[in-house]
Structures are given as C-alpha cells and as structure tokens.
Amino acid sequence: MEPKLHSTKIRYGPIVRWTLPTFGSALAIAALFWLYQDLDLEQFLSAIAAAELVWLFVLAGTILLEQLTRGWKWRQILFDLKPISSVRLFAAILAGYGVAILIPMGISPLVRSWLIARMEGLRWASVLMTTAIERFLDGIVFALFAALVAMFGQVPDVEGDVRTGFAVAGGLNLLLFSVLLYLLFVGRSPLGREDSRISRGIDWLASRGGSRLKGLRTAIQEGIVWPRDRHRQIGAVLASVLMKFIAATHFLWAGLAVGVVLTPFDYLFLMVFAGFALVLARFIRVPGGFVIGSGFALKQLGVPDEQALAMILFNHILSVVLMVGIGLLFLWRSGVDIREARHTETKIDASA
C-alpha cells in the first residue's frame, strides 16, 4: 500500500501578525538610539529631579482641559441627536483613550461611542457617526494649522524641505478629511431610499450580522448630524481650533519645568510635526511615533537632548497616567469591566 501524502499548509497569519510589530519595534529602537546616542544620563536624571512641579501640574491640567474641550465639542455635534453633559462625554473620551492605551488596537472611538450609547439609550452606530464627524473636523483644522506653520513659522533648516513637506501633507490632509466629511453628508440622503446602492450594501451587511446589526442603516442615517443652531456650529469649529492651541502649550509647560523656553511658532511646529509623526508611525506600525517625532523636532530646535527627553517623557507619562487612571475609574463607576470594553466590537447591537 502506498503511503498517503499529506499536504502541509503554512499558516502565514501569525507570521505576518508578529513580523510587522517586531520590525516596527526594532525600527523604533534604532530611531531612539540614533536620536539620543549622545545623551548624558546623569544630566537627564538631574533635569527630571530638578523639574519645577508647578509647571507639571499646569501641564496635567492642560492635558485634561484639551479633552474636556473635545467633550464640549462633541456635545455640540451630538446635541440634535440628544443633549448630553460635556463632563459625561469627557469621561467617556478618557475611558476610550485609557482602553486604547492598555490595548493598542485603535478602539478608542468604538469604546467611547459604545459607552455613551449604553448609558444614554442611543444606537451605537448613531453615536459612532458623530465621533467620525468630530474626527474629520479635527483633521481639517489640523491641516489648516500645518498650512499656518508652513507659511508663517520659522521652520528649522534640516535635510529636505520641511516647509514644503508641511504644506503638501497639510494639503493632502485637508483634501482627505474635507472629502470624507462631504461624502458622509452627501451619502446621508440615499440612506433613506431602500433601492439606492449604499442602502442595499448596508442592508446586506446588516443581514449578515443577524439581530446584532438590525436597524443599522437607520442608525447610521440618524447619526450623520450637524448642529442646526448656528452658535453650536461655530462652537464646534472654535472648540477644535482651541484644542490645537491647548495641545501646542503642552511642550511650553513641560519646557518651563526644565528651564526651556521657545518661540510661539516653535510650539505650533512641535504640535504639527509630532502629530504627523504619530499618524505616520501608526500607519507603518512603528510604536513610539510621538516620542520619536517630538525628539527629532526638539533636536532641530536646538533643545539639548537631556531636557528634550525630559519634556517628552513628562508629556507622555502624564497623558498615559491621567487617561488610563481617570478613564478606568469612569469605566468602574459606570459598571463596565475592562474586558467588556475590550470586546465592544462583539457586543454591539446597532438597533439598541
């Protein structure tokens, strides 16, 4: 009897799943080593030990103020769907960020939308649409800040044309988020017609999801909202602008803590450069994009490595501690287990 030949299947999923993060981590370590190869550890520790605590408290306050402003902006967008307290939205935002920090899978919008839908008796898909509108608005405003820095800022002279890079990246960002926002609202009308292509596609998706996705099309349509009140429209835009100014001051307070003072446009440059670096790092699966981007930008601005790294760590560590701490506290107070929040994508009922 001839022996049976068994086909051997190579499972590429785990290989790809682990290869990209491993390569990204190695790239991040190499970038950090290159940035801080001349770091004087004694001076770095001395800068941290001698930091003025009052400015660190101010930094912590502005980190929270930025997210409170985001909560108020989200309230303006949500208002016609349902008026919700800015403080509650602020807490849900921190909970989303807290879970996303502990479990870096980009689920922050899912978690905060699910929490608000759960507590306010709204449809999850409806609330998620409002977070998309809020994010697209943020992307447009960020692109305008990038253009502002490119046109009027004192961009450091480095290899390559950073000013042109800012202008191009800002223009692409502006185009991308403007088109996404436009398509979102243009696509709202066809959702009311069952025979439209987009309606058939969503209904097909809902049918595949069973009862969990029942009413998905209606929920999406209800969530594509923009405030009818002119004051709320202006407020949402101004809140997005204010958030960027607050974010730009984070390095101001961290710098004052270690005796570093830069020009106003330098702080805007740092905010924009670190923002682009963070987005790029997430896209290519490299961890520590904020640390690497901020470190490179501070080096170009002439800040000594020791003070620069201290400023970055103050920003990063305070953000993580505040968002994880307050976010998980809110989850606990609302009766939600972190494992339950982690698995929101498997618990969503679009019609709930």
CSV table of C-alpha atoms in Angstrom, one decimal:
chain,number,residue,atom,x,y,z
A,1,MET,CA,0.0,0.0,0.0
A,2,GLU,CA,1.4,3.4,-1.0
A,3,PRO,CA,1.8,5.8,1.9
A,4,LYS,CA,-0.7,8.7,1.8
A,5,LEU,CA,0.8,12.1,1.1
A,6,HIS,CA,-0.4,14.8,3.5
A,7,SER,CA,-0.3,18.4,2.3
A,8,THR,CA,1.4,20.7,4.6
A,9,LYS,CA,-0.2,24.1,4.9
A,10,ILE,CA,1.9,27.0,6.0
A,11,ARG,CA,-0.1,29.4,8.2
A,12,TYR,CA,1.1,32.9,7.3
A,13,GLY,CA,-1.3,34.8,9.6
A,14,PRO,CA,0.7,34.5,12.8
A,15,ILE,CA,3.9,35.2,10.8
A,16,VAL,CA,2.6,38.4,9.4
A,17,ARG,CA,0.9,39.4,12.7
A,18,TRP,CA,4.2,39.1,14.6
A,19,THR,CA,6.7,40.2,11.9
A,20,LEU,CA,5.3,43.7,11.3
A,21,PRO,CA,5.2,44.7,15.0
A,22,THR,CA,8.6,43.2,15.6
A,23,PHE,CA,10.1,45.0,12.7
A,24,GLY,CA,8.4,48.2,13.7
A,25,SER,CA,9.7,47.9,17.3
A,26,ALA,CA,13.2,47.3,16.0
A,27,LEU,CA,12.9,50.4,13.8
A,28,ALA,CA,11.6,52.5,16.8
A,29,ILE,CA,14.5,51.3,19.0
A,30,ALA,CA,17.0,52.2,16.2
A,31,ALA,CA,15.5,55.6,15.8
A,32,LEU,CA,15.6,56.3,19.5
A,33,PHE,CA,19.2,55.2,19.8
A,34,TRP,CA,20.1,57.5,16.9
A,35,LEU,CA,18.3,60.4,18.4
A,36,TYR,CA,19.8,60.0,21.9
A,37,GLN,CA,23.1,58.4,21.3
A,38,ASP,CA,24.9,61.4,22.9
A,39,LEU,CA,22.5,61.6,25.9
A,40,ASP,CA,24.2,62.3,29.2
A,41,LEU,CA,22.2,60.1,31.6
A,42,GLU,CA,23.4,62.0,34.7
A,43,GLN,CA,22.2,65.3,33.3
A,44,PHE,CA,19.0,63.8,32.1
A,45,LEU,CA,18.2,62.4,35.6
A,46,SER,CA,19.2,65.7,37.1
A,47,ALA,CA,16.8,67.6,34.7
A,48,ILE,CA,14.0,65.3,35.9
A,49,ALA,CA,14.8,65.6,39.6
A,50,ALA,CA,15.1,69.4,39.4
A,51,ALA,CA,11.9,69.9,37.4
A,52,GLU,CA,9.5,72.5,38.8
A,53,LEU,CA,6.4,70.7,39.9
A,54,VAL,CA,4.1,73.7,39.5
A,55,TRP,CA,4.6,73.6,35.7
A,56,LEU,CA,3.9,69.8,35.7
A,57,PHE,CA,0.6,70.4,37.4
A,58,VAL,CA,-0.2,73.0,34.8
A,59,LEU,CA,0.7,70.5,32.1
A,60,ALA,CA,-1.6,67.9,33.7
A,61,GLY,CA,-4.4,70.5,33.8
A,62,THR,CA,-4.0,71.4,30.1
A,63,ILE,CA,-3.9,67.7,29.1
A,64,LEU,CA,-7.3,67.3,30.8
A,65,LEU,CA,-8.6,70.7,29.5
A,66,GLU,CA,-7.9,69.6,25.9
A,67,GLN,CA,-10.0,66.5,26.4
A,68,LEU,CA,-12.7,68.5,28.2
A,69,THR,CA,-12.8,70.8,25.2
A,70,ARG,CA,-13.2,67.8,23.0
A,71,GLY,CA,-16.1,66.7,25.1
A,72,TRP,CA,-17.8,70.1,24.8
A,73,LYS,CA,-17.2,70.0,21.0
A,74,TRP,CA,-18.7,66.5,20.8
A,75,ARG,CA,-21.7,67.8,22.8
A,76,GLN,CA,-22.3,70.4,20.1
A,77,ILE,CA,-22.4,67.8,17.4
A,78,LEU,CA,-24.5,65.3,19.4
A,79,PHE,CA,-26.9,68.0,20.6
A,80,ASP,CA,-29.6,67.5,18.0
A,81,LEU,CA,-29.4,63.7,18.5
A,82,LYS,CA,-29.5,64.1,22.3
A,83,PRO,CA,-28.2,66.8,24.7
A,84,ILE,CA,-25.6,65.1,26.8
A,85,SER,CA,-23.4,66.6,29.6
A,86,SER,CA,-19.9,67.6,28.4
A,87,VAL,CA,-18.5,66.1,31.6
A,88,ARG,CA,-20.0,62.7,30.8
A,89,LEU,CA,-18.7,62.9,27.2
A,90,PHE,CA,-15.3,63.9,28.6
A,91,ALA,CA,-15.2,60.9,30.9
A,92,ALA,CA,-16.2,58.6,28.0
A,93,ILE,CA,-13.4,60.1,25.9
A,94,LEU,CA,-10.8,59.4,28.6
A,95,ALA,CA,-12.2,55.8,29.0
A,96,GLY,CA,-11.8,55.2,25.3
A,97,TYR,CA,-8.2,56.5,25.3
A,98,GLY,CA,-7.5,54.6,28.5
A,99,VAL,CA,-8.6,51.3,27.0
A,100,ALA,CA,-6.7,52.1,23.7
A,101,ILE,CA,-3.5,52.8,25.7
A,102,LEU,CA,-3.7,49.5,27.5
A,103,ILE,CA,-4.9,47.6,24.4
A,104,PRO,CA,-3.4,49.4,21.4
A,105,MET,CA,-5.8,48.3,18.7
A,106,GLY,CA,-7.3,51.7,17.7
A,107,ILE,CA,-10.6,51.0,19.5
A,108,SER,CA,-10.9,54.4,21.3
A,109,PRO,CA,-13.8,55.7,19.1
A,110,LEU,CA,-15.6,52.3,19.5
A,111,VAL,CA,-15.3,52.3,23.2
A,112,ARG,CA,-16.4,55.8,23.9
A,113,SER,CA,-19.3,55.6,21.4
A,114,TRP,CA,-20.4,52.3,22.9
A,115,LEU,CA,-20.3,53.7,26.4
A,116,ILE,CA,-22.4,56.8,25.6
A,117,ALA,CA,-24.9,54.7,23.6
A,118,ARG,CA,-25.1,52.3,26.5
A,119,MET,CA,-25.7,55.0,29.2
A,120,GLU,CA,-27.9,57.3,27.1
A,121,GLY,CA,-30.1,54.7,25.4
A,122,LEU,CA,-28.9,55.7,21.9
A,123,ARG,CA,-27.9,53.5,19.0
A,124,TRP,CA,-24.2,52.6,18.9
A,125,ALA,CA,-23.9,53.2,15.1
A,126,SER,CA,-25.5,56.7,15.5
A,127,VAL,CA,-23.1,57.8,18.2
A,128,LEU,CA,-20.1,56.3,16.2
A,129,MET,CA,-21.1,58.5,13.3
A,130,THR,CA,-20.9,61.6,15.4
A,131,THR,CA,-17.4,60.6,16.5
A,132,ALA,CA,-16.4,60.3,12.8
A,133,ILE,CA,-17.7,63.8,12.1
A,134,GLU,CA,-15.8,65.1,15.1
A,135,ARG,CA,-12.6,63.4,13.9
A,136,PHE,CA,-13.0,64.7,10.4
A,137,LEU,CA,-13.5,68.2,11.7
A,138,ASP,CA,-10.3,67.8,13.8
A,139,GLY,CA,-8.4,66.6,10.7
A,140,ILE,CA,-9.4,69.7,8.7
A,141,VAL,CA,-8.4,72.1,11.5
A,142,PHE,CA,-5.1,70.2,12.0
A,143,ALA,CA,-4.4,70.6,8.2
A,144,LEU,CA,-5.0,74.3,8.5
A,145,PHE,CA,-2.5,74.6,11.4
A,146,ALA,CA,0.0,72.7,9.3
A,147,ALA,CA,-0.5,75.3,6.5
A,148,LEU,CA,-0.2,78.1,9.0
A,149,VAL,CA,3.2,76.8,10.3
A,150,ALA,CA,4.4,76.2,6.7
A,151,MET,CA,3.6,79.8,5.6
A,152,PHE,CA,4.5,81.8,8.7
A,153,GLY,CA,6.5,79.6,11.1
A,154,GLN,CA,10.3,79.6,11.5
A,155,VAL,CA,10.7,76.0,10.3
A,156,PRO,CA,14.2,74.6,11.2
A,157,ASP,CA,16.6,74.1,8.3
A,158,VAL,CA,17.1,70.3,8.0
A,159,GLU,CA,17.9,68.0,5.2
A,160,GLY,CA,14.9,68.1,2.8
A,161,ASP,CA,12.4,70.9,2.6
A,162,VAL,CA,10.3,70.5,5.8
A,163,ARG,CA,8.3,73.6,4.9
A,164,THR,CA,7.2,72.1,1.6
A,165,GLY,CA,6.5,68.8,3.3
A,166,PHE,CA,4.2,70.5,5.8
A,167,ALA,CA,2.4,72.3,3.0
A,168,VAL,CA,1.9,69.1,1.0
A,169,ALA,CA,1.0,67.0,4.0
A,170,GLY,CA,-1.4,69.7,5.2
A,171,GLY,CA,-3.0,70.0,1.8
A,172,LEU,CA,-3.5,66.2,1.5
A,173,ASN,CA,-4.9,66.1,5.0
A,174,LEU,CA,-7.3,69.0,4.2
A,175,LEU,CA,-8.4,67.3,0.9
A,176,LEU,CA,-8.8,63.9,2.5
A,177,PHE,CA,-10.9,65.0,5.5
A,178,SER,CA,-12.9,67.5,3.6
A,179,VAL,CA,-13.9,64.8,1.0
A,180,LEU,CA,-14.7,62.3,3.8
A,181,LEU,CA,-16.9,64.9,5.5
A,182,TYR,CA,-18.6,65.8,2.3
A,183,LEU,CA,-19.2,62.1,1.3
A,184,LEU,CA,-20.6,61.5,4.8
A,185,PHE,CA,-23.3,64.1,4.5
A,186,VAL,CA,-23.9,63.5,0.7
A,187,GLY,CA,-24.4,59.8,1.5
A,188,ARG,CA,-27.0,60.6,4.2
A,189,SER,CA,-29.8,61.3,1.7
A,190,PRO,CA,-29.6,58.0,-0.3
A,191,LEU,CA,-29.8,56.1,3.0
A,192,GLY,CA,-33.5,56.9,3.2
A,193,ARG,CA,-34.1,55.1,-0.1
A,194,GLU,CA,-34.1,51.3,0.0
A,195,ASP,CA,-33.2,51.0,-3.7
A,196,SER,CA,-30.0,53.1,-3.5
A,197,ARG,CA,-26.7,51.2,-3.9
A,198,ILE,CA,-25.4,52.3,-0.5
A,199,SER,CA,-28.6,51.3,1.2
A,200,ARG,CA,-28.5,47.8,-0.4
A,201,GLY,CA,-24.9,47.5,0.7
A,202,ILE,CA,-25.6,48.4,4.3
A,203,ASP,CA,-28.7,46.2,4.4
A,204,TRP,CA,-26.7,43.3,3.1
A,205,LEU,CA,-24.1,43.8,5.8
A,206,ALA,CA,-26.9,44.1,8.4
A,207,SER,CA,-28.4,40.8,7.2
A,208,ARG,CA,-25.1,39.1,7.6
A,209,GLY,CA,-24.8,40.3,11.2
A,210,GLY,CA,-28.2,39.0,12.2
A,211,SER,CA,-30.1,40.7,15.0
A,212,ARG,CA,-26.9,42.4,16.2
A,213,LEU,CA,-27.0,44.7,13.2
A,214,LYS,CA,-30.7,45.1,12.9
A,215,GLY,CA,-31.6,48.7,12.0
A,216,LEU,CA,-28.0,49.6,11.0
A,217,ARG,CA,-28.9,51.8,8.1
A,218,THR,CA,-31.4,53.9,10.1
A,219,ALA,CA,-28.9,54.2,13.0
A,220,ILE,CA,-26.2,55.4,10.6
A,221,GLN,CA,-28.5,57.9,9.0
A,222,GLU,CA,-29.6,59.3,12.4
A,223,GLY,CA,-26.0,59.7,13.4
A,224,ILE,CA,-24.9,61.8,10.4
A,225,VAL,CA,-25.9,65.1,12.0
A,226,TRP,CA,-24.6,68.7,12.1
A,227,PRO,CA,-26.0,71.2,14.7
A,228,ARG,CA,-28.9,73.2,13.3
A,229,ASP,CA,-28.1,76.1,15.7
A,230,ARG,CA,-25.6,78.5,14.2
A,231,HIS,CA,-23.9,79.1,17.6
A,232,ARG,CA,-23.3,75.4,18.0
A,233,GLN,CA,-21.9,75.1,14.5
A,234,ILE,CA,-19.4,77.9,15.3
A,235,GLY,CA,-18.8,76.5,18.7
A,236,ALA,CA,-17.8,73.0,17.3
A,237,VAL,CA,-15.3,74.6,14.9
A,238,LEU,CA,-13.8,77.0,17.5
A,239,ALA,CA,-13.5,74.2,20.0
A,240,SER,CA,-11.5,72.2,17.5
A,241,VAL,CA,-9.2,75.2,17.0
A,242,LEU,CA,-8.9,75.8,20.7
A,243,MET,CA,-7.9,72.2,21.2
A,244,LYS,CA,-4.9,72.6,18.9
A,245,PHE,CA,-3.8,75.7,20.7
A,246,ILE,CA,-4.0,73.9,24.0
A,247,ALA,CA,-2.1,70.9,22.6
A,248,ALA,CA,0.6,73.3,21.4
A,249,THR,CA,1.1,74.6,25.0
A,250,HIS,CA,1.9,71.1,26.4
A,251,PHE,CA,5.5,71.5,25.4
A,252,LEU,CA,5.5,75.1,26.8
A,253,TRP,CA,4.7,73.8,30.3
A,254,ALA,CA,7.0,70.8,30.1
A,255,GLY,CA,9.7,73.1,28.8
A,256,LEU,CA,9.3,75.6,31.6
A,257,ALA,CA,9.5,72.7,34.1
A,258,VAL,CA,13.1,72.1,32.9
A,259,GLY,CA,14.1,75.7,32.0
A,260,VAL,CA,13.4,75.6,28.2
A,261,VAL,CA,11.6,78.4,26.5
A,262,LEU,CA,10.9,78.6,22.8
A,263,THR,CA,9.1,81.0,20.4
A,264,PRO,CA,5.3,80.7,20.0
A,265,PHE,CA,5.6,79.3,16.5
A,266,ASP,CA,8.1,76.7,17.7
A,267,TYR,CA,5.3,75.2,19.9
A,268,LEU,CA,3.0,75.1,16.9
A,269,PHE,CA,5.8,73.5,14.8
A,270,LEU,CA,6.2,70.8,17.6
A,271,MET,CA,2.5,70.1,17.7
A,272,VAL,CA,2.2,69.7,13.9
A,273,PHE,CA,5.4,67.7,13.5
A,274,ALA,CA,4.6,65.4,16.4
A,275,GLY,CA,1.1,64.9,15.0
A,276,PHE,CA,2.3,63.9,11.6
A,277,ALA,CA,4.9,61.6,13.1
A,278,LEU,CA,2.3,59.9,15.2
A,279,VAL,CA,0.0,59.3,12.3
A,280,LEU,CA,2.8,58.1,10.0
A,281,ALA,CA,4.1,55.8,12.8
A,282,ARG,CA,0.7,54.2,13.3
A,283,PHE,CA,0.4,53.7,9.5
A,284,ILE,CA,3.7,51.8,9.2
A,285,ARG,CA,3.2,50.1,12.6
A,286,VAL,CA,6.1,51.7,14.4
A,287,PRO,CA,5.5,52.3,18.1
A,288,GLY,CA,6.6,55.5,19.9
A,289,GLY,CA,5.8,57.8,17.0
A,290,PHE,CA,5.1,60.7,19.3
A,291,VAL,CA,8.4,60.2,21.2
A,292,ILE,CA,10.4,59.9,18.0
A,293,GLY,CA,8.8,62.7,16.2
A,294,SER,CA,8.9,65.1,19.1
A,295,GLY,CA,12.6,64.2,19.8
A,296,PHE,CA,13.6,64.9,16.2
A,297,ALA,CA,11.7,68.2,16.2
A,298,LEU,CA,13.2,69.3,19.5
A,299,LYS,CA,16.7,68.4,18.3
A,300,GLN,CA,16.2,70.6,15.2
A,301,LEU,CA,15.1,73.5,17.5
A,302,GLY,CA,18.3,73.2,19.4
A,303,VAL,CA,17.0,71.9,22.7
A,304,PRO,CA,19.6,69.8,24.5
A,305,ASP,CA,18.9,66.0,24.4
A,306,GLU,CA,18.6,65.8,28.2
A,307,GLN,CA,15.9,68.5,28.5
A,308,ALA,CA,14.2,67.4,25.3
A,309,LEU,CA,13.8,63.8,26.5
A,310,ALA,CA,12.5,65.0,29.9
A,311,MET,CA,9.9,67.2,28.2
A,312,ILE,CA,8.7,64.3,26.0
A,313,LEU,CA,8.5,61.9,28.9
A,314,PHE,CA,6.6,64.4,31.1
A,315,ASN,CA,4.1,64.8,28.3
A,316,HIS,CA,3.8,61.1,27.5
A,317,ILE,CA,3.7,59.8,31.1
A,318,LEU,CA,1.2,62.3,32.4
A,319,SER,CA,-1.1,61.7,29.4
A,320,VAL,CA,-1.0,57.9,30.0
A,321,VAL,CA,-1.4,58.1,33.7
A,322,LEU,CA,-4.3,60.6,33.5
A,323,MET,CA,-6.2,58.9,30.7
A,324,VAL,CA,-5.7,55.4,32.0
A,325,GLY,CA,-6.4,56.3,35.6
A,326,ILE,CA,-9.4,58.6,35.1
A,327,GLY,CA,-10.7,56.5,32.1
A,328,LEU,CA,-10.7,53.2,34.0
A,329,LEU,CA,-12.2,54.9,37.1
A,330,PHE,CA,-15.1,56.1,34.9
A,331,LEU,CA,-15.5,52.5,33.5
A,332,TRP,CA,-15.6,51.2,37.0
A,333,ARG,CA,-18.1,53.8,38.1
A,334,SER,CA,-20.3,53.0,35.1
A,335,GLY,CA,-20.2,49.3,36.0
A,336,VAL,CA,-18.2,48.3,32.9
A,337,ASP,CA,-15.4,45.7,33.1
A,338,ILE,CA,-12.3,46.5,31.0
A,339,ARG,CA,-12.7,43.1,29.3
A,340,GLU,CA,-16.2,44.0,28.4
A,341,ALA,CA,-15.0,47.3,26.9
A,342,ARG,CA,-12.2,45.5,25.0
A,343,HIS,CA,-14.8,43.3,23.3
A,344,THR,CA,-17.2,46.0,22.4
A,345,GLU,CA,-17.0,45.0,18.7
A,346,THR,CA,-18.5,41.7,19.6
A,347,LYS,CA,-21.2,43.1,21.8
A,348,ILE,CA,-22.6,45.9,19.6
A,349,ASP,CA,-26.3,46.0,18.8
A,350,ALA,CA,-26.8,48.6,16.2
A,351,SER,CA,-30.5,48.9,17.0
A,352,ALA,CA,-30.0,49.2,20.8
